[in-house]
PDB file of C-alpha atoms in Angstrom:
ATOM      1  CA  UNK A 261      48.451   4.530 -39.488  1.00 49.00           C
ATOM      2  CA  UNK A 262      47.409   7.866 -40.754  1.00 50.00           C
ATOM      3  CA  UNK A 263      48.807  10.624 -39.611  1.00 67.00           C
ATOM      4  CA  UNK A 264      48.636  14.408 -39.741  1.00 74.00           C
ATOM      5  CA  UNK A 265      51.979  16.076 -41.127  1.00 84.00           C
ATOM      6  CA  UNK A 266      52.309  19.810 -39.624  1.00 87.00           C
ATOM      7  CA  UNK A 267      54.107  22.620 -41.610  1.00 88.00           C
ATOM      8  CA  UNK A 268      56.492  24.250 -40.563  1.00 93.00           C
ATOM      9  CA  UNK A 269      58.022  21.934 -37.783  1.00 92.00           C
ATOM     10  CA  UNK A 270      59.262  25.359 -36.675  1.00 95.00           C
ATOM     11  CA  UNK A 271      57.987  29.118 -36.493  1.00 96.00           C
ATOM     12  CA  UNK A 272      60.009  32.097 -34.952  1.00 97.00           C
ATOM     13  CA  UNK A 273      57.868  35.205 -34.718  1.00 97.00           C
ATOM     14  CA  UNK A 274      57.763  38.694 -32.901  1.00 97.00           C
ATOM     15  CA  UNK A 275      55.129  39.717 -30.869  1.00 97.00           C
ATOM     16  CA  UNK A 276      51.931  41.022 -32.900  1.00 97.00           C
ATOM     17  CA  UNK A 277      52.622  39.184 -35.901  1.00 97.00           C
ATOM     18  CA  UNK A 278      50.438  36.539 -37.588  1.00 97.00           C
ATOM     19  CA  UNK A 279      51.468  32.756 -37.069  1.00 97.00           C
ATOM     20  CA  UNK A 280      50.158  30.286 -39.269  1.00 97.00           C
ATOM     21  CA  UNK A 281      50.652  26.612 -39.328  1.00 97.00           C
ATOM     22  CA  UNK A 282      49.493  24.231 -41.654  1.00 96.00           C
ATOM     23  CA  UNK A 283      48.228  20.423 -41.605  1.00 96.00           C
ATOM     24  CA  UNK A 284      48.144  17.791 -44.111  1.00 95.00           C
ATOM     25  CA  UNK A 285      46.317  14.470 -43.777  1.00 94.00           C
ATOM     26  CA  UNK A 286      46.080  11.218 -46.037  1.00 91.00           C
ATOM     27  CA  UNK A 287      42.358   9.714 -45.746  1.00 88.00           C
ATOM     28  CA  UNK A 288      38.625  11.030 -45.140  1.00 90.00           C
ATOM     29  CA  UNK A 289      37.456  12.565 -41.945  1.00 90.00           C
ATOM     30  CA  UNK A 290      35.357  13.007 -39.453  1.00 87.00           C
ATOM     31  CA  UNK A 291      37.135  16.095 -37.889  1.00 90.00           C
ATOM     32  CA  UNK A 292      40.154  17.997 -37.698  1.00 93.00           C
ATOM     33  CA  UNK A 293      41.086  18.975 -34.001  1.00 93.00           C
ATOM     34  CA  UNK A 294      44.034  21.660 -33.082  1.00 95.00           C
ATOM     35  CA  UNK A 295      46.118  21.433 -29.246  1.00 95.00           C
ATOM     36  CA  UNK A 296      48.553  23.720 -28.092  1.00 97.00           C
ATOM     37  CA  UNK A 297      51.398  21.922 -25.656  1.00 96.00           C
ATOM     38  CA  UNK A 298      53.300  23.934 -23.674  1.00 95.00           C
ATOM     39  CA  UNK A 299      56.671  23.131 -22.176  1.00 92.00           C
ATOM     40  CA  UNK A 300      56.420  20.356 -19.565  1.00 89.00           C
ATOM     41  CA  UNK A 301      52.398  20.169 -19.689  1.00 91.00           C
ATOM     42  CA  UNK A 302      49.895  17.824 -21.284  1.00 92.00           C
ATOM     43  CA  UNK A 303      47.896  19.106 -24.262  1.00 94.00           C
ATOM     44  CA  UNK A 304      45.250  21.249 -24.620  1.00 94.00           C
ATOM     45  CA  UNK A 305      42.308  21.798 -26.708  1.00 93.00           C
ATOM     46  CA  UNK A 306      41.789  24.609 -29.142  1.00 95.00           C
ATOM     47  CA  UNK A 307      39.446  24.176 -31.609  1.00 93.00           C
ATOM     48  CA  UNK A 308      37.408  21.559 -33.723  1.00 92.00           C
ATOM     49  CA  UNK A 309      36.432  22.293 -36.671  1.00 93.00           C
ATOM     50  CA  UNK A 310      34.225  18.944 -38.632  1.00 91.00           C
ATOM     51  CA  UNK A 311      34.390  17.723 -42.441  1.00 91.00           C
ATOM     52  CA  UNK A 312      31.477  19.833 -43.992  1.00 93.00           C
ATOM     53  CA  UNK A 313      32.617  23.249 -42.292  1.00 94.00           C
ATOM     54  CA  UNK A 314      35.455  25.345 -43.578  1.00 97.00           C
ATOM     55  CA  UNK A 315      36.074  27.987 -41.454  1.00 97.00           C
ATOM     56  CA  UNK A 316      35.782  28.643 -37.840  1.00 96.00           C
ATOM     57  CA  UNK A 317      36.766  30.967 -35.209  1.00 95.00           C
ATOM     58  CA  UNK A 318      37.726  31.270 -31.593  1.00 94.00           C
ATOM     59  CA  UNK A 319      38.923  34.275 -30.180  1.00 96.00           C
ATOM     60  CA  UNK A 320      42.269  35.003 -32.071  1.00 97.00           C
ATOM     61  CA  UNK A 321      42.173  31.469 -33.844  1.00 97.00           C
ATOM     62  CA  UNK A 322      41.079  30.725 -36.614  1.00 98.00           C
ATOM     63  CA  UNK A 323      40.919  27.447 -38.626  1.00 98.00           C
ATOM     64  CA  UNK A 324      40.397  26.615 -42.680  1.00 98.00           C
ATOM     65  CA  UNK A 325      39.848  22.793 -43.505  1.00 97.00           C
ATOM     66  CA  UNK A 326      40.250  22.027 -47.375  1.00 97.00           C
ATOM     67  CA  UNK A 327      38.829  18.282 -47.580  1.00 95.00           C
ATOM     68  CA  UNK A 328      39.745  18.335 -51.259  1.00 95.00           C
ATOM     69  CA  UNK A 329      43.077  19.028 -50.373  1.00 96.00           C
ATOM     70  CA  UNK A 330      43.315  17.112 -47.236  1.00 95.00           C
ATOM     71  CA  UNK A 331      44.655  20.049 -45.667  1.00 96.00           C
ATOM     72  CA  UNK A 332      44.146  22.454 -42.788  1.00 97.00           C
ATOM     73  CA  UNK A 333      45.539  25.661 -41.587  1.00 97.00           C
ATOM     74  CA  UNK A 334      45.527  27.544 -38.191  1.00 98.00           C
ATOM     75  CA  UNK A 335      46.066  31.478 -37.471  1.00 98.00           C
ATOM     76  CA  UNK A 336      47.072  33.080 -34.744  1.00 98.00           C
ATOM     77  CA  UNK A 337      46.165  36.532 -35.037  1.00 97.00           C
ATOM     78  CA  UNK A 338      48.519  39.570 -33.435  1.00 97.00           C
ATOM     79  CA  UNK A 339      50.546  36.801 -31.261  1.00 97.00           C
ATOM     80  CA  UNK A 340      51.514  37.093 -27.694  1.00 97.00           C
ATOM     81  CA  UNK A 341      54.719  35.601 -25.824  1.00 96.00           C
ATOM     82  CA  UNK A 342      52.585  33.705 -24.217  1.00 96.00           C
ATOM     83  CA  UNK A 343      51.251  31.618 -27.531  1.00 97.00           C
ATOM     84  CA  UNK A 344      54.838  30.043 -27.250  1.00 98.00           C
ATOM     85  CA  UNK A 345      53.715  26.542 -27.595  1.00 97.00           C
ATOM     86  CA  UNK A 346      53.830  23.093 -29.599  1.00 96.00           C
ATOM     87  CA  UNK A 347      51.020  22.883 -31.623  1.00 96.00           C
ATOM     88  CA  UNK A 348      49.564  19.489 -32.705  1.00 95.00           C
ATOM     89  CA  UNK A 349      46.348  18.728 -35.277  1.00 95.00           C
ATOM     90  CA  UNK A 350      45.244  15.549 -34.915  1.00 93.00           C
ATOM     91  CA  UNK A 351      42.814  14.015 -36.800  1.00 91.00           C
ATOM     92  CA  UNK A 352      39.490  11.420 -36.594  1.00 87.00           C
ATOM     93  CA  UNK A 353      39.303   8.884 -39.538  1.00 81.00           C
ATOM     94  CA  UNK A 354      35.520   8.897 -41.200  1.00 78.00           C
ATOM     95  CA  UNK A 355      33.260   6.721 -40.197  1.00 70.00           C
ATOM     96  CA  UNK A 356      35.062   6.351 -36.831  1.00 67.00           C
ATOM     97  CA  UNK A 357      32.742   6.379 -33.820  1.00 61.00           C
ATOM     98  CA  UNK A 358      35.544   5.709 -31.648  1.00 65.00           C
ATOM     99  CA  UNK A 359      36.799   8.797 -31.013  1.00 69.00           C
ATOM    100  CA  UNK A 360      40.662   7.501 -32.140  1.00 80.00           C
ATOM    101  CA  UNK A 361      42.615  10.451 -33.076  1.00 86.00           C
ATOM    102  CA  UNK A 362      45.602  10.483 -34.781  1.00 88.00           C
ATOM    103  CA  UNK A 363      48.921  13.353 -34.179  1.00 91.00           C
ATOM    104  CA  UNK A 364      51.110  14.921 -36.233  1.00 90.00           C
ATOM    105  CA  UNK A 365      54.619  15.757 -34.632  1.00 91.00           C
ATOM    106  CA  UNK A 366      53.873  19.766 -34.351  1.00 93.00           C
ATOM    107  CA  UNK A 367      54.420  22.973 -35.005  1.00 95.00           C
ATOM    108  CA  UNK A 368      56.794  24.497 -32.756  1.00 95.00           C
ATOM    109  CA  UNK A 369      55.814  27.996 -32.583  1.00 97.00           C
ATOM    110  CA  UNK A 370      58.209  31.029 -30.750  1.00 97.00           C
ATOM    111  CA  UNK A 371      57.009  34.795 -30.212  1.00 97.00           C
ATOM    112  CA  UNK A 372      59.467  37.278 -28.974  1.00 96.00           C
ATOM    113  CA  UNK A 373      58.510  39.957 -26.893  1.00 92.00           C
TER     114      UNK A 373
ATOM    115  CA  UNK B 158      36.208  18.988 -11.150  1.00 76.00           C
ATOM    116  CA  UNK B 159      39.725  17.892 -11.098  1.00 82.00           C
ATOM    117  CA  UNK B 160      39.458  16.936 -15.081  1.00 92.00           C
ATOM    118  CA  UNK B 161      42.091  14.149 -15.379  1.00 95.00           C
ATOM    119  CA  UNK B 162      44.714  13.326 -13.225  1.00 96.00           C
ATOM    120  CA  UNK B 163      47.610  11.157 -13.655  1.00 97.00           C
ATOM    121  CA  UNK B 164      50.140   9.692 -11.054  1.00 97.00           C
ATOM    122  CA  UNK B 165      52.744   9.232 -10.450  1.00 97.00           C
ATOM    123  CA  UNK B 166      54.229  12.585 -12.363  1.00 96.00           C
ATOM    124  CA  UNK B 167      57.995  10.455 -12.718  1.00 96.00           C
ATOM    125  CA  UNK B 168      59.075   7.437 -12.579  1.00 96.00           C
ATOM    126  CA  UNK B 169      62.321   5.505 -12.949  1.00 97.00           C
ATOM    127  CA  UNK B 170      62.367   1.911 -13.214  1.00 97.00           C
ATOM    128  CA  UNK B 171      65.135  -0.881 -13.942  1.00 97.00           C
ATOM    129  CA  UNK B 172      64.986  -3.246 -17.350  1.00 97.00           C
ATOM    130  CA  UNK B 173      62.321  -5.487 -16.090  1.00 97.00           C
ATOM    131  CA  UNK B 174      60.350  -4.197 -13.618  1.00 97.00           C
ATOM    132  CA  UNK B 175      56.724  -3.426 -13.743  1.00 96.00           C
ATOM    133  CA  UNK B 176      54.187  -0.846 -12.791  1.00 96.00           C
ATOM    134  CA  UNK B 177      51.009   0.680 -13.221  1.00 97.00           C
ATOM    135  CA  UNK B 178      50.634   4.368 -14.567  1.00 98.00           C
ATOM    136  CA  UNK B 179      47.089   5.718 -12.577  1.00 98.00           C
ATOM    137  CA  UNK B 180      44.373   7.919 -14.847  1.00 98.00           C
ATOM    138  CA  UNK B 181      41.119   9.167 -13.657  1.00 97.00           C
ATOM    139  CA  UNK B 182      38.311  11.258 -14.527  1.00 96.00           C
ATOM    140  CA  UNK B 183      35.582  12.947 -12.865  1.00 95.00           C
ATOM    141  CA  UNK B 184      33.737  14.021 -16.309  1.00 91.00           C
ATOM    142  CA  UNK B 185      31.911  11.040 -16.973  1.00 90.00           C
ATOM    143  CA  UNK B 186      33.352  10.958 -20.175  1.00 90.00           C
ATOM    144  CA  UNK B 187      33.074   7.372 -22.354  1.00 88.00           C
ATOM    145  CA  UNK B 188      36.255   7.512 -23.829  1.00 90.00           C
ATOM    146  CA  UNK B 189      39.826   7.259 -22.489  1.00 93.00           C
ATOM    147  CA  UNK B 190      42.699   6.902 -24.246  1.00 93.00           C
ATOM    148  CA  UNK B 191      46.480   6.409 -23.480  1.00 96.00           C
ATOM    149  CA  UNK B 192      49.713   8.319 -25.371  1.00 96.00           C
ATOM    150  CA  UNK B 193      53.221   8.180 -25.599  1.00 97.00           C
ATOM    151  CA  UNK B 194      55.156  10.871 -26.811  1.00 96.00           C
ATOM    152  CA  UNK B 195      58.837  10.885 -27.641  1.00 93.00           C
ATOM    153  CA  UNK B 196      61.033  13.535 -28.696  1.00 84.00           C
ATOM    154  CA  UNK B 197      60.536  15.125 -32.190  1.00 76.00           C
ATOM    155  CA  UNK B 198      57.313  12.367 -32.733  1.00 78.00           C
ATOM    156  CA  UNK B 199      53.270  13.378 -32.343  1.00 83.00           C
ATOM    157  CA  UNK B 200      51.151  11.426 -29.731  1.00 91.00           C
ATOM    158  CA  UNK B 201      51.085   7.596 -30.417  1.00 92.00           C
ATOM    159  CA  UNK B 202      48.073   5.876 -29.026  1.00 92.00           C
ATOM    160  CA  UNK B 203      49.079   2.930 -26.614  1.00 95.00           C
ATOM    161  CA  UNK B 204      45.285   1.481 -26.458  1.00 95.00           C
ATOM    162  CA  UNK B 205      42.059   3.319 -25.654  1.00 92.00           C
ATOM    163  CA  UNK B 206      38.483   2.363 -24.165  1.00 92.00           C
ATOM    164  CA  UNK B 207      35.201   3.392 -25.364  1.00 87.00           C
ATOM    165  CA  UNK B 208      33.511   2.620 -21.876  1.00 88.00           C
ATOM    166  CA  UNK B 209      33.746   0.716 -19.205  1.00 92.00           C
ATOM    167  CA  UNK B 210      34.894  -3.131 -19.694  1.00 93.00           C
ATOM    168  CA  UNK B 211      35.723  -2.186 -23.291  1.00 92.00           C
ATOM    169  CA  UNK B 212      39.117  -1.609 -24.786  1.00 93.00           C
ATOM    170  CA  UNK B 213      40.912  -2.190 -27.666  1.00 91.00           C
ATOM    171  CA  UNK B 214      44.882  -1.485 -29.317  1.00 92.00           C
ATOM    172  CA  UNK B 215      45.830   1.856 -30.704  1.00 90.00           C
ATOM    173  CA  UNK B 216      49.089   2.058 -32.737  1.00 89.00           C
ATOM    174  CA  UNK B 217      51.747   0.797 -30.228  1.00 94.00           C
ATOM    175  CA  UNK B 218      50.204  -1.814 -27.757  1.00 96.00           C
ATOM    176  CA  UNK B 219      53.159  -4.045 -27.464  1.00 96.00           C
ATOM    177  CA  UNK B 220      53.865  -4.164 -24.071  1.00 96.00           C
ATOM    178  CA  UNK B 221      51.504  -2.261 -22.342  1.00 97.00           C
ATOM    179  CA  UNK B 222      48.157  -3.478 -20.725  1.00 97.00           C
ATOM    180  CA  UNK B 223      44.948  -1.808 -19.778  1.00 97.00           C
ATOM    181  CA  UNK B 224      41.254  -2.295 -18.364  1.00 95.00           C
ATOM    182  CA  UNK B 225      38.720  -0.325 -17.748  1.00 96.00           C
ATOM    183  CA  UNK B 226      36.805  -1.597 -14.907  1.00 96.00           C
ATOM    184  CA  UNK B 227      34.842   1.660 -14.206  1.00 96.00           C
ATOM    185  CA  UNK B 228      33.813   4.968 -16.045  1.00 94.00           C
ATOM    186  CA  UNK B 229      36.100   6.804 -13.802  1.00 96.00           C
ATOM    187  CA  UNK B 230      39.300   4.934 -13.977  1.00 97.00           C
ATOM    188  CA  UNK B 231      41.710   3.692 -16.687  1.00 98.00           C
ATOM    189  CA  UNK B 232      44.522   2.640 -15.346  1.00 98.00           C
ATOM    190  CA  UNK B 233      48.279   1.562 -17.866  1.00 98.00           C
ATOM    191  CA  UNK B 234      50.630  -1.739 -17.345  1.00 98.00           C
ATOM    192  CA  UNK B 235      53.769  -2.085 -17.820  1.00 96.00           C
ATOM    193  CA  UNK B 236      54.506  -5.532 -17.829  1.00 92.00           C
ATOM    194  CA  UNK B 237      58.042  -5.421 -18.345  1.00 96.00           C
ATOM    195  CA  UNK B 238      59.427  -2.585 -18.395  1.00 96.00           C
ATOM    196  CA  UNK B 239      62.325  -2.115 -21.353  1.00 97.00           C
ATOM    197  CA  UNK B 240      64.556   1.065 -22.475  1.00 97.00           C
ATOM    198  CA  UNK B 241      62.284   1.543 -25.700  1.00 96.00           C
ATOM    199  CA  UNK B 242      59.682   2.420 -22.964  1.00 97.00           C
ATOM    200  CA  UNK B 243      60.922   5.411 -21.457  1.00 97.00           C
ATOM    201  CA  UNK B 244      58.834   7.869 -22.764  1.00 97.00           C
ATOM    202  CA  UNK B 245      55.861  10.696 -21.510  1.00 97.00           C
ATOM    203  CA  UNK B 246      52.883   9.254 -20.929  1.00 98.00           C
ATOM    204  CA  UNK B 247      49.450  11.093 -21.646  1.00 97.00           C
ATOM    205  CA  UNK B 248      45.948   9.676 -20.141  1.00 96.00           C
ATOM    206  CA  UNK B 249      43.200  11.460 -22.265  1.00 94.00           C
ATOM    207  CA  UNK B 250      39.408  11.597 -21.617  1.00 92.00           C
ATOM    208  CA  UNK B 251      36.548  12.743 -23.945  1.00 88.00           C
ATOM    209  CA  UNK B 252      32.643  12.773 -24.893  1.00 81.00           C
ATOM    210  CA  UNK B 253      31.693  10.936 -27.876  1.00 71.00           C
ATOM    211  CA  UNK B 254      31.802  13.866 -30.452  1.00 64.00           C
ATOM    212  CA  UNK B 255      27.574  15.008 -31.523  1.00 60.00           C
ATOM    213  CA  UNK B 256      26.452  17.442 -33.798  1.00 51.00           C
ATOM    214  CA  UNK B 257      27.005  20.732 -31.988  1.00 50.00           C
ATOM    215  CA  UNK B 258      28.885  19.299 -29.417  1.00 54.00           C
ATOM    216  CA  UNK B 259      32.224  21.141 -28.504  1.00 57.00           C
ATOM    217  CA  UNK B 260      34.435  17.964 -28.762  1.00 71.00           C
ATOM    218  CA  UNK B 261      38.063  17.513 -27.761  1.00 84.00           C
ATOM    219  CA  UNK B 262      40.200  15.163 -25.513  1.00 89.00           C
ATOM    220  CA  UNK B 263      41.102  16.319 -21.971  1.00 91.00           C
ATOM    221  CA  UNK B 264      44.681  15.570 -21.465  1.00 94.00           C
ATOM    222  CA  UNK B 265      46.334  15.466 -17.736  1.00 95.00           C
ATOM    223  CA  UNK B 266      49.640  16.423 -16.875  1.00 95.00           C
ATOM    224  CA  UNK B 267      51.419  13.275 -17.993  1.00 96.00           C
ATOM    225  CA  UNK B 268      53.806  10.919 -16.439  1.00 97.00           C
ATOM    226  CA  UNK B 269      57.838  10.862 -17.169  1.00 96.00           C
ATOM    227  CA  UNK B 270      58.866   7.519 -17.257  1.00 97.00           C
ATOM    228  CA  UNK B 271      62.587   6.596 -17.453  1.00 97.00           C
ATOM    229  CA  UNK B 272      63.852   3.135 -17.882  1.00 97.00           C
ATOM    230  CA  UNK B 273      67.384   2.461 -17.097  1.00 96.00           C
TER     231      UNK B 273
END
């Protein structure tokens, strides 16, 4: 089964400072979707971003997909305690009208105050 | 709207037993899905429906049953309930993804199942 493979499994930053997390894939897409877990809670949206786009935005997010690469990145800009969080991509295979996404294990992403 | 709501939020069962995880959704959404998550792994789909009276396996099915019986509910078997099983359970519920659309699964809390 595919599966997206995030990078770093692990991210220790201060307050203010930019986190970025990257995510690899194996086959063609449909989209590339990005969720942010925290402790003890189910996941959460963040941002979608589909095959023929590159870039997009949202608030202090910000997304790059690389199709020829298979890759995708996510920035948080000047980070906050509060983006403490696991953060998953997860990915929908082309073609797919199914909706079936497939997780990587996560980023697991610390700000200190 | 509530979004989607699982029950119970834990669970401890014996080798054996069975029991039925609840998920619903006041969205109207067409899809449902249902995750496991275990330490250090992603999300693993269990199985996942595309509407009502339609589902079909995800990655790890073995052991699990669902149906789909309306658009609201989407409710998760255990049929026999072994230690590999003790996980965190996710119920998920989305649109079908259109141009333009903002996409994205709904997730509820999750339920923590143990199985001694």
């Amino acid at each position: 089964s595919q599966q997206g493979e995030e990078d770093p499994q692990a991210l220790s930053i201060q307050e203010g400072e930019n986190a970025t997390m990257n995510c690899s894939y194996k086959t063609s897409i449909n989209n590339l979707q990005w969720y942010r877990q925290n402790s003890g809670r189910g996941l959460v949206h963040l941002i979608l971003i589909r095959s023929n786009e590159r870039e997009k935005h949202s608030g202090r997010l910000r997304v790059t997909l690389d199709t020829s690469k298979k890759s995708s990145s996510l920035l948080i800009t000047a980070s906050r305690a509060a983006d403490t969080a696991s953060y998953f991509c997860a990915t929908e295979d082309r073609g797919s009208t199914l909706g079936r996404l497939y997780f990587g294990r996560g980023t697991q992403l610390t700000v200190w105050p | 709207n509530a979004g989607v709501t699982q029950t119970p939020k834990f669970q401890v069962l014996k080798t054996g037993q069975s029991m039925t995880l609840q998920c619903a959704q006041d969205m109207n959404h067409e899809y449902m899905s249902w995750y496991r998550q275990d330490p250090g792994m992603g999300l693993r789909l269990i199985h996942y429906s595309v509407g009502a009276g339609i589902t079909d396996q995800g990655e790890v099915p073995n052991g699990y049953n669902v149906s789909r019986s309306t658009t609201e509910d989407f409710p998760l078997r255990l049929l026999s309930a072994a230690p590999s099983q003790t996980s965190v359970y996710f119920c998920a519920s989305s649109y079908r993804v259109v141009a333009g659309g903002p996409g994205g699964q709904f997730f509820g809390p999750g339920t923590r199942l143990t199985v001694l």
